Tab-separated table of C-alpha atoms and ligand atoms in Angstrom:
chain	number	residue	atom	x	y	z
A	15	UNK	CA	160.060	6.057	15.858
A	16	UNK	CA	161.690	3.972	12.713
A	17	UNK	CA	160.624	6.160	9.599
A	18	UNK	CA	161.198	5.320	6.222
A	19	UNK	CA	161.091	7.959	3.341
A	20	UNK	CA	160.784	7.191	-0.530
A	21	UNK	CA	162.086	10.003	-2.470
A	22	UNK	CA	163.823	11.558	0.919
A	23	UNK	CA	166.331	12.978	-1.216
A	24	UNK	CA	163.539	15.091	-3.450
A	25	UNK	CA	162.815	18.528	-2.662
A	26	UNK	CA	159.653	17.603	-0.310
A	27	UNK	CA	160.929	14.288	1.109
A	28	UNK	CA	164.620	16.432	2.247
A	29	UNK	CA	162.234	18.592	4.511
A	30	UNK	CA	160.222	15.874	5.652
A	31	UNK	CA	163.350	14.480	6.678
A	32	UNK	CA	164.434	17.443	8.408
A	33	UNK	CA	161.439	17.620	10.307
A	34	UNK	CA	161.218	13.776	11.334
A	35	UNK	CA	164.874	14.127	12.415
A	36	UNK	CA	164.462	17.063	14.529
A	37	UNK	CA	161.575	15.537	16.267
A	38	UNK	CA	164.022	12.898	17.542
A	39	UNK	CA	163.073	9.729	15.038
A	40	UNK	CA	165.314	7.485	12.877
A	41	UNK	CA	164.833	8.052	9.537
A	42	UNK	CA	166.131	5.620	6.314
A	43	UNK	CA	165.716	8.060	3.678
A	44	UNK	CA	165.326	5.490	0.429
A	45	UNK	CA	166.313	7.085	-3.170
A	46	UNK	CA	167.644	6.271	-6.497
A	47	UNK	CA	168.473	10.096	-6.951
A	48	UNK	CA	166.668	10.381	-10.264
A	49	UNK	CA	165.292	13.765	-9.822
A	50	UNK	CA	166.121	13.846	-6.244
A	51	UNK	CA	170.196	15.314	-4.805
A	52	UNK	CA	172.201	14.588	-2.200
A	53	UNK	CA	172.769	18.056	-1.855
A	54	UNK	CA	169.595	18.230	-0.503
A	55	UNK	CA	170.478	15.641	2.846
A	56	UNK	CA	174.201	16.595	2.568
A	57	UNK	CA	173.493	18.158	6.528
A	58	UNK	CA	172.158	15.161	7.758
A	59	UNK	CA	174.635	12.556	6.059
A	60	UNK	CA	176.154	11.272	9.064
A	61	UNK	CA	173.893	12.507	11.359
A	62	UNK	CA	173.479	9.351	13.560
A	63	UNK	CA	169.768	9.446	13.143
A	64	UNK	CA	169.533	9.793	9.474
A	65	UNK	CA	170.193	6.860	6.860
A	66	UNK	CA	170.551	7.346	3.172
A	67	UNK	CA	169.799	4.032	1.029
A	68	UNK	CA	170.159	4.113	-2.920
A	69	UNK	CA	167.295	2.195	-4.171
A	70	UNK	CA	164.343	2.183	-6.682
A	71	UNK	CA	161.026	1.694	-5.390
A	72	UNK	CA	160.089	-0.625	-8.433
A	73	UNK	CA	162.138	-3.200	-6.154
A	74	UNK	CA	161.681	-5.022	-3.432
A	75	UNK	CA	162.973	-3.888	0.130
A	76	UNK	CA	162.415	-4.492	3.295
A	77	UNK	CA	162.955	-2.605	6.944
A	78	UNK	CA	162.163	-3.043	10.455
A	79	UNK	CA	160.120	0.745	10.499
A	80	UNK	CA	157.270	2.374	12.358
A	81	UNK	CA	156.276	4.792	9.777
A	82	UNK	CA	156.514	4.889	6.213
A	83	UNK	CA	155.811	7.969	3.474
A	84	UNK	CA	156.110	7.134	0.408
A	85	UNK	CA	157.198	10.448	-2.010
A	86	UNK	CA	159.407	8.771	-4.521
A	87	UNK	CA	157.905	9.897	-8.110
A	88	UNK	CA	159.394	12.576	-10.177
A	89	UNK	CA	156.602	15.280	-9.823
A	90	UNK	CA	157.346	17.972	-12.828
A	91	UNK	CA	156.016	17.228	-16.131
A	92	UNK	CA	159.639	17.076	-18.011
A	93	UNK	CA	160.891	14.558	-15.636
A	94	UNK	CA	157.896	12.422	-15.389
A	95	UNK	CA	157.439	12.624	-19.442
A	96	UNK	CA	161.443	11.762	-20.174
A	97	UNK	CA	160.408	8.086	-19.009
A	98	UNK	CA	156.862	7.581	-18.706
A	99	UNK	CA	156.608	3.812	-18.560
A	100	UNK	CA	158.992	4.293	-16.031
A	101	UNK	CA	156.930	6.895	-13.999
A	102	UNK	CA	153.492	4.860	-14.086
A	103	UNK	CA	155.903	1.358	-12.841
A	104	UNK	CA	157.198	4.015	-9.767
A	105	UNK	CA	154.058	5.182	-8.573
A	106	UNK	CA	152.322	1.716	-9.235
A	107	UNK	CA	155.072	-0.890	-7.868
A	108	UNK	CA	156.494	1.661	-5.363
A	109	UNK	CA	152.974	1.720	-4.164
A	110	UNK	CA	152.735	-2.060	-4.312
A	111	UNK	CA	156.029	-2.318	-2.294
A	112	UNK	CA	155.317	0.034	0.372
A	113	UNK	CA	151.606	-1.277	1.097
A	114	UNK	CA	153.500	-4.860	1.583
A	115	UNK	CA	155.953	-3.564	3.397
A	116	UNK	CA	153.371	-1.985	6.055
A	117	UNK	CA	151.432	-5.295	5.583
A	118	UNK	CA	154.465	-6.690	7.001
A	119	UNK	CA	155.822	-4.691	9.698
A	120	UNK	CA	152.544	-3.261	11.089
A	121	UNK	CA	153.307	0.530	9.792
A	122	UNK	CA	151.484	3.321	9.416
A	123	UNK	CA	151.746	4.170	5.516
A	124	UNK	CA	151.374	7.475	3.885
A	125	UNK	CA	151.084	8.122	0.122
A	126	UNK	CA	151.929	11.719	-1.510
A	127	UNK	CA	149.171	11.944	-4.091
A	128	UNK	CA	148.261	14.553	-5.909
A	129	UNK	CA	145.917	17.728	-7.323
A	130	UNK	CA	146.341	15.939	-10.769
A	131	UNK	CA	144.148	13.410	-9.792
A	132	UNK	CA	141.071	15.867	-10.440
A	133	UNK	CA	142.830	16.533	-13.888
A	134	UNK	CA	141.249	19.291	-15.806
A	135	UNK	CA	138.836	20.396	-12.844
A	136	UNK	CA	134.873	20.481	-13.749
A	137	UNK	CA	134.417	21.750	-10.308
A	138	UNK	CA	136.234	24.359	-8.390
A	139	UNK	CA	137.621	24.674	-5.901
A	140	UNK	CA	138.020	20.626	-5.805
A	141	UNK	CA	136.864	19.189	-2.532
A	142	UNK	CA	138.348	15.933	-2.241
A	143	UNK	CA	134.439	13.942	-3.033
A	144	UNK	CA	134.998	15.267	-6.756
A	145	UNK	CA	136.269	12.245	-9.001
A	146	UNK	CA	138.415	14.659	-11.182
A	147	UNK	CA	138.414	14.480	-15.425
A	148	UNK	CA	141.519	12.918	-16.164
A	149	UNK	CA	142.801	12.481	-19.832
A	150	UNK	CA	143.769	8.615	-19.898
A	151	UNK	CA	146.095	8.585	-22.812
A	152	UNK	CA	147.674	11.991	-22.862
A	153	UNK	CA	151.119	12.827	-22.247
A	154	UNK	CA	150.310	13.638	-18.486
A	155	UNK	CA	149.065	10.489	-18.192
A	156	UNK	CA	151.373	8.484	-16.842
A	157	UNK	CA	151.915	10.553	-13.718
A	158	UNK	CA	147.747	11.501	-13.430
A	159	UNK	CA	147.016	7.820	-13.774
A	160	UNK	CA	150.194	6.095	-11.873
A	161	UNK	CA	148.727	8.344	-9.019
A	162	UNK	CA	145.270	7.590	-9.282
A	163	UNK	CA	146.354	3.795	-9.430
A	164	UNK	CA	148.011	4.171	-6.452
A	165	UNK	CA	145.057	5.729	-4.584
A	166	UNK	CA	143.590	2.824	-5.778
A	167	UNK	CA	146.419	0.072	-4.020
A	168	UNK	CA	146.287	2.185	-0.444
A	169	UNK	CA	141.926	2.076	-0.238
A	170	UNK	CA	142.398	-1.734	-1.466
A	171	UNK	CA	144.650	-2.727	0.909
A	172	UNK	CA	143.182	-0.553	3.621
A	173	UNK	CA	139.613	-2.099	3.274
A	174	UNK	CA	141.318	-6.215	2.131
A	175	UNK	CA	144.283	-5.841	4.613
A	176	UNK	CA	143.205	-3.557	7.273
A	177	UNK	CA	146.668	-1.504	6.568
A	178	UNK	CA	146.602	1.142	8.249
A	179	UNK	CA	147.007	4.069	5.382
A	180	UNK	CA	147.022	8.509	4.770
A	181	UNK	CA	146.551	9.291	1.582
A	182	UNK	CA	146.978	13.542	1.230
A	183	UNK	CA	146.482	15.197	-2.316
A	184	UNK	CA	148.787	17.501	-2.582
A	185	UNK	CA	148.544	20.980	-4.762
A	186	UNK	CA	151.378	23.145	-6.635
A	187	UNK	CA	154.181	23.241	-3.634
A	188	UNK	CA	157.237	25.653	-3.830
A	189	UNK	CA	160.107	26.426	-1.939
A	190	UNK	CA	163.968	25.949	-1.322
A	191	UNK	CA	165.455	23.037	-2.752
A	192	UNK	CA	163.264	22.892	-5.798
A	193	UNK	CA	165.191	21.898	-8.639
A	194	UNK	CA	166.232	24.742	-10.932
A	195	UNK	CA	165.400	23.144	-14.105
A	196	UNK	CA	161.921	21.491	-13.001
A	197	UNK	CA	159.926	23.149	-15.330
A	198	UNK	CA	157.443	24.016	-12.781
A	199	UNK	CA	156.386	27.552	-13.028
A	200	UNK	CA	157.943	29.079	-9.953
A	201	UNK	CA	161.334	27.894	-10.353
A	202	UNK	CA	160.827	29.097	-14.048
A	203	UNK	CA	160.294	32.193	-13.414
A	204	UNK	CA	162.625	33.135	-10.577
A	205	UNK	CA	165.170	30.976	-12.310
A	206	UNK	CA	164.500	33.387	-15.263
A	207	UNK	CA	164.226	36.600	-13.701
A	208	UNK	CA	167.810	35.917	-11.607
A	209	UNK	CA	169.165	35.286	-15.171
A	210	UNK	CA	168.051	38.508	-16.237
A	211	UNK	CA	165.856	36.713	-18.602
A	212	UNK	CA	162.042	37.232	-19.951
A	213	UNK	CA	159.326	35.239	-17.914
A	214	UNK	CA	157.567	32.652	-20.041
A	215	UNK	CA	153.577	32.677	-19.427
A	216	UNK	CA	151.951	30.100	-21.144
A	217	UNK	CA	148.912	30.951	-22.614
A	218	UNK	CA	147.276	34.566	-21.860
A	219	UNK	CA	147.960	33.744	-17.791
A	220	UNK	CA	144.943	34.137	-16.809
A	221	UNK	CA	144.677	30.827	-15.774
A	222	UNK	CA	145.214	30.178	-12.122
A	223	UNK	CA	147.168	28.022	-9.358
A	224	UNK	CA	147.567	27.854	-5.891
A	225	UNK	CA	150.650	27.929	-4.238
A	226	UNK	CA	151.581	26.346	-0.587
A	227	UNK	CA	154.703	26.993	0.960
A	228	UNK	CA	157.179	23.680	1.591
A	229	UNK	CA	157.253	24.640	5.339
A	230	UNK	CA	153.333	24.713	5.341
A	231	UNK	CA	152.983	21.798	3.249
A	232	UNK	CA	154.710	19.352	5.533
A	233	UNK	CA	153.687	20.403	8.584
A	234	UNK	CA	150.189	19.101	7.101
A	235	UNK	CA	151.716	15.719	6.131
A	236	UNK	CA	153.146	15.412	9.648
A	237	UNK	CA	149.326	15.989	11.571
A	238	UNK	CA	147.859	13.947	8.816
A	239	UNK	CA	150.670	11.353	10.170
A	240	UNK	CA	149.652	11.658	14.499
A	241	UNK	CA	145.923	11.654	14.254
A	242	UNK	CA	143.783	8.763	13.479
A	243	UNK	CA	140.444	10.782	12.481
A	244	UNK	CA	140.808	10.620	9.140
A	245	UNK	CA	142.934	8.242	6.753
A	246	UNK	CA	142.212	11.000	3.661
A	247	UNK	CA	142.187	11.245	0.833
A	248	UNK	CA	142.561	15.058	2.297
A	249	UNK	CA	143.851	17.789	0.189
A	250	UNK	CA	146.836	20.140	0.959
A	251	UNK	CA	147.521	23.158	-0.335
A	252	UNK	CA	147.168	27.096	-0.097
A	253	UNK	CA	143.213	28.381	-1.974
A	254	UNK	CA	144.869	31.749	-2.433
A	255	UNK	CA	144.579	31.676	-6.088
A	256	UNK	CA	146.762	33.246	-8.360
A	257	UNK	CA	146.724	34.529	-12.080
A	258	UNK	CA	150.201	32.790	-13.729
A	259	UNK	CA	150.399	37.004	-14.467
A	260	UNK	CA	150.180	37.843	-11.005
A	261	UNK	CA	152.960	35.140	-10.051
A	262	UNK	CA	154.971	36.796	-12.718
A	263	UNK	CA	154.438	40.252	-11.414
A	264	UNK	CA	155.328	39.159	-7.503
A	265	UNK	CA	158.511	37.250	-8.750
A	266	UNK	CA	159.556	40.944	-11.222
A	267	UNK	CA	158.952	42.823	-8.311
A	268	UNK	CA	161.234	40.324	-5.905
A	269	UNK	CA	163.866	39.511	-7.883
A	270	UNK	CA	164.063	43.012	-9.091
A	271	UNK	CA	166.472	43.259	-12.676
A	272	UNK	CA	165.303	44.145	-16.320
A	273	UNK	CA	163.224	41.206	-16.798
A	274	UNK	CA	159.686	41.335	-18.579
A	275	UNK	CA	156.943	39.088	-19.177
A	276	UNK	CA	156.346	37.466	-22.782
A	277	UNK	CA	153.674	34.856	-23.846
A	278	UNK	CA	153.965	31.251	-25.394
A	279	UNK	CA	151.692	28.738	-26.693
A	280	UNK	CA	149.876	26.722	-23.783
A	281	UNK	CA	150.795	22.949	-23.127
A	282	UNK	CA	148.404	19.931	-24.096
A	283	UNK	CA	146.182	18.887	-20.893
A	284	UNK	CA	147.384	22.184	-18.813
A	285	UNK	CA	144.541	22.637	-16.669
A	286	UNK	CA	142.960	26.069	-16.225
A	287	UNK	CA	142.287	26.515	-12.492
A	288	UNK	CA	143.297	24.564	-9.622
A	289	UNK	CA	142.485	25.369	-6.160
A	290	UNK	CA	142.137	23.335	-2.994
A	291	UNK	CA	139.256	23.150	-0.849
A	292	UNK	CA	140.545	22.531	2.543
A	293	UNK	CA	137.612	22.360	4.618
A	294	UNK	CA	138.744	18.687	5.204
A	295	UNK	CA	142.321	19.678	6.399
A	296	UNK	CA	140.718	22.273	8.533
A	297	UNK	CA	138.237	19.744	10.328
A	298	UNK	CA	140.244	17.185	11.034
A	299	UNK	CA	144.008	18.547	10.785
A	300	UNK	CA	143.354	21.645	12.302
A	301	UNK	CA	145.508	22.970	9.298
A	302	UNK	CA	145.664	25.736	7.071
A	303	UNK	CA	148.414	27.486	5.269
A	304	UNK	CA	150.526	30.541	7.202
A	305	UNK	CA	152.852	31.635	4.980
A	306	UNK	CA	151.611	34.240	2.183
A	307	UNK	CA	152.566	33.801	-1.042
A	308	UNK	CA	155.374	37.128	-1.178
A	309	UNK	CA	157.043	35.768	1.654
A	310	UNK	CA	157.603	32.325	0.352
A	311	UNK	CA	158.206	33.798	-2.719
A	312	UNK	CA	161.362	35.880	-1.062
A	313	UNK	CA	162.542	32.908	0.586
A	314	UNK	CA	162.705	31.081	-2.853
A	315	UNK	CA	164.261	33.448	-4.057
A	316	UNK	CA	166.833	33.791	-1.692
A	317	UNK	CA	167.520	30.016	-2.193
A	318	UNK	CA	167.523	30.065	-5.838
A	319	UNK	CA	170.081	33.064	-5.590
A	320	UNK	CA	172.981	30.812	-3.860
A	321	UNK	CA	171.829	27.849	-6.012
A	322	UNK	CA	172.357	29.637	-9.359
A	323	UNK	CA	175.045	32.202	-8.023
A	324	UNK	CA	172.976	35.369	-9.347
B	30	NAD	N1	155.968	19.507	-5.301
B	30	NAD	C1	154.702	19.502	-5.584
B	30	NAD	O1	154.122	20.573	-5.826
B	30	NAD	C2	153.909	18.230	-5.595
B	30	NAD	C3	152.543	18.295	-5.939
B	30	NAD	C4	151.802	17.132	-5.943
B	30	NAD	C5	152.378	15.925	-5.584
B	30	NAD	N2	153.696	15.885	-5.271
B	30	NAD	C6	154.250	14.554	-4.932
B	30	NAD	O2	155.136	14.643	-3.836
B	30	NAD	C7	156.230	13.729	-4.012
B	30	NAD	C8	157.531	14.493	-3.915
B	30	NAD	O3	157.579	15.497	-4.907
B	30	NAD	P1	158.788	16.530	-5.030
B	30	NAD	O4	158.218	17.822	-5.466
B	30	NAD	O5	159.617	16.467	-3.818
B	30	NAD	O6	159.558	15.919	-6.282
B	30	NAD	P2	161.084	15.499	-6.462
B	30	NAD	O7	161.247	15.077	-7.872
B	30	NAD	O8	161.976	16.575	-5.931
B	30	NAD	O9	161.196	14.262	-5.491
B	30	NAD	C9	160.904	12.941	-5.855
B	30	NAD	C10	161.973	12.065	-5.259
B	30	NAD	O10	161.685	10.712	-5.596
B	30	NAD	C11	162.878	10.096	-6.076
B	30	NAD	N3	162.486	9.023	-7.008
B	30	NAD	C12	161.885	9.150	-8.216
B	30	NAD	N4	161.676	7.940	-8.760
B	30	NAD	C13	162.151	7.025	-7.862
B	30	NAD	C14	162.235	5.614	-7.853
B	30	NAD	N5	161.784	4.873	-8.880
B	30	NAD	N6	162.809	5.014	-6.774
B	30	NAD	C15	163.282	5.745	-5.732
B	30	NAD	N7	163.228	7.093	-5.696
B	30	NAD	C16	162.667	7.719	-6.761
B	30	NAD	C17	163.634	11.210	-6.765
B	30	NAD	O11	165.010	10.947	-6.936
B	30	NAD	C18	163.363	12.363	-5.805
B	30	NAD	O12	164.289	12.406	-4.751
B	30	NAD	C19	156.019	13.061	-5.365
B	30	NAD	O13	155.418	11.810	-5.173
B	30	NAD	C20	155.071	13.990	-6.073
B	30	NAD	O14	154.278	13.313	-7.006
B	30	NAD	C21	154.470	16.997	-5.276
């Protein structure tokens, strides 16, 4: 199969590429490397089945393809916040172009959504019926809404077009080839306990996250893909549910080293839980999460350890 990837070069999209390439199909992997690095896809550059294309989503493009996932969007709050306008016109217009494109060509089109869609959750765990309580002018805003706009664009041209679309929410995802300086909390803190450095827990931690593994993760996006059951919206993501303190603890007791654990005012907007229910994902994917949280947690930080050279 033809496969095109927006935001193949990102820390999710560089697996998905790995997996779509060692199932035997041709991928174009289409990025304008904003948050994304070619480090990342520098093993498959040249690969005969692998394509990289430098390109923003907010334009136009066009390819012969079979498949198409769209991923491109920065996805941690300081990169989405240092252009905003910027973020809502990716998610919106990159939407927009993919849904044409698979107008088009006849593809199957997937969108990476998100947990943030549910915003700060009434309900919880958040089955994927609950309409979420999203701040529309906050400074999360412009990724919570882009995304929920682009929900929007795949059901409308699903139900006007008959395109044939996946959406998958997708919750707090970690893993090798995160970037170190993300700001997302588990890079943070393994980032900060390689250095040596105090953890930074926002709040008093006790509010909680789930976290999925990468390899889990897209092995969901990839069943979502083959069957034709469901078209989502479907979450994705590990209901273990962990204090921020607890994540601190684990990543202490991995990394080893003098580091301890100090507290700092919370965020605007942070929400206090978040936790999948995957009963969906379970029905109709067959999927759950297999990797527990300390042995992702060692493989991250045996990634971060050659990235940072601790
Ligand atoms: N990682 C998570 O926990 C998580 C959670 C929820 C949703 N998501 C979604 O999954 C997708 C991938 O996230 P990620 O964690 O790999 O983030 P990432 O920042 O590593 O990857 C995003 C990729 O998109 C590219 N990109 C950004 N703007 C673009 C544009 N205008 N044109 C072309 N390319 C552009 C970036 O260069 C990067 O390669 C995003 O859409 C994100 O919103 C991720």
């Amino acid at each position: 199969m033809r496969v095109l990837v927006t935001g193949g070069a990102g820390f999710l999209g560089s697996h998905l590429c790995d997996r779509l390439v060692a199932a035997g199909d041709d991928v174009i992997c289409l990025d304008n490397l904003f948050t994304g690095r070619k480090s990342n896809i520098a093993h498959m550059l040249g690969h005969p089945q692998f394509e990289l294309i430098r390109h923003d989503v907010i334009d136009p493009f066009k390819f012969e393809v079979d498949q198409i996932y769209n991923l491109a969007c920065p996805a941690s709050p300081p990169h989405y916040q240092f252009n905003p306008i910027k973020t809502t016109k990716t998610s919106v217009m990159g939407a927009i172009n993919c849904l044409g494109l698979a107008k088009r060509v006849k593809a199957r089109v997937f969108q990476a959504s998100t947990s943030e869609v549910y915003g700060d959750p009434a309900i919880h765990p958040q089955p994927e019926s609950y309409w979420g309580n999203v701040n529309p002018i906050g400074r999360r805003s412009c990724y919570d809404e882009g995304k929920r706009v682009a929900e929007t664009l795949f059901f409308d041209y699903h139900r006007e077009n008959g395109v044939d679309i996946r959406v998958v929410r997708i919750f707090n995802t970690y893993g090798p080839r995160m970037h170190p300086n993300d700001g997302r909390v588990v890079s943070n803190f393994i980032v900060q306990a390689l250095r040596g450095e105090d953890l930074t827990v926002y709040g008093d931690g006790l509010q909680t996250r789930s976290f999925c593994f990468v390899d889990d993760l897209i092995e969901g996006f990839l069943r979502l893909m083959k069957q034709t059951e469901t078209i989502g919206p479907i979450n994705i993501g590990n209901p273990g549910e962990f204090t921020m303190l607890e994540l601190a603890e684990l990543v202490i007791e991995k990394v080893g080293g003098p580091s301890k654990i100090v507290h700092r005012e919370l965020p605007a907007d942070d929400p206090k839980q978040r936790k999948p229910d995957i009963t969906l994902a379970r029905k109709h994917l067959g999927w759950e999460p297999t990797i527990p949280l300390a042995e992702g947690i060692e493989r991250t930080v045996a990634y971060f350890r050659k990235e940072i050279g601790a």
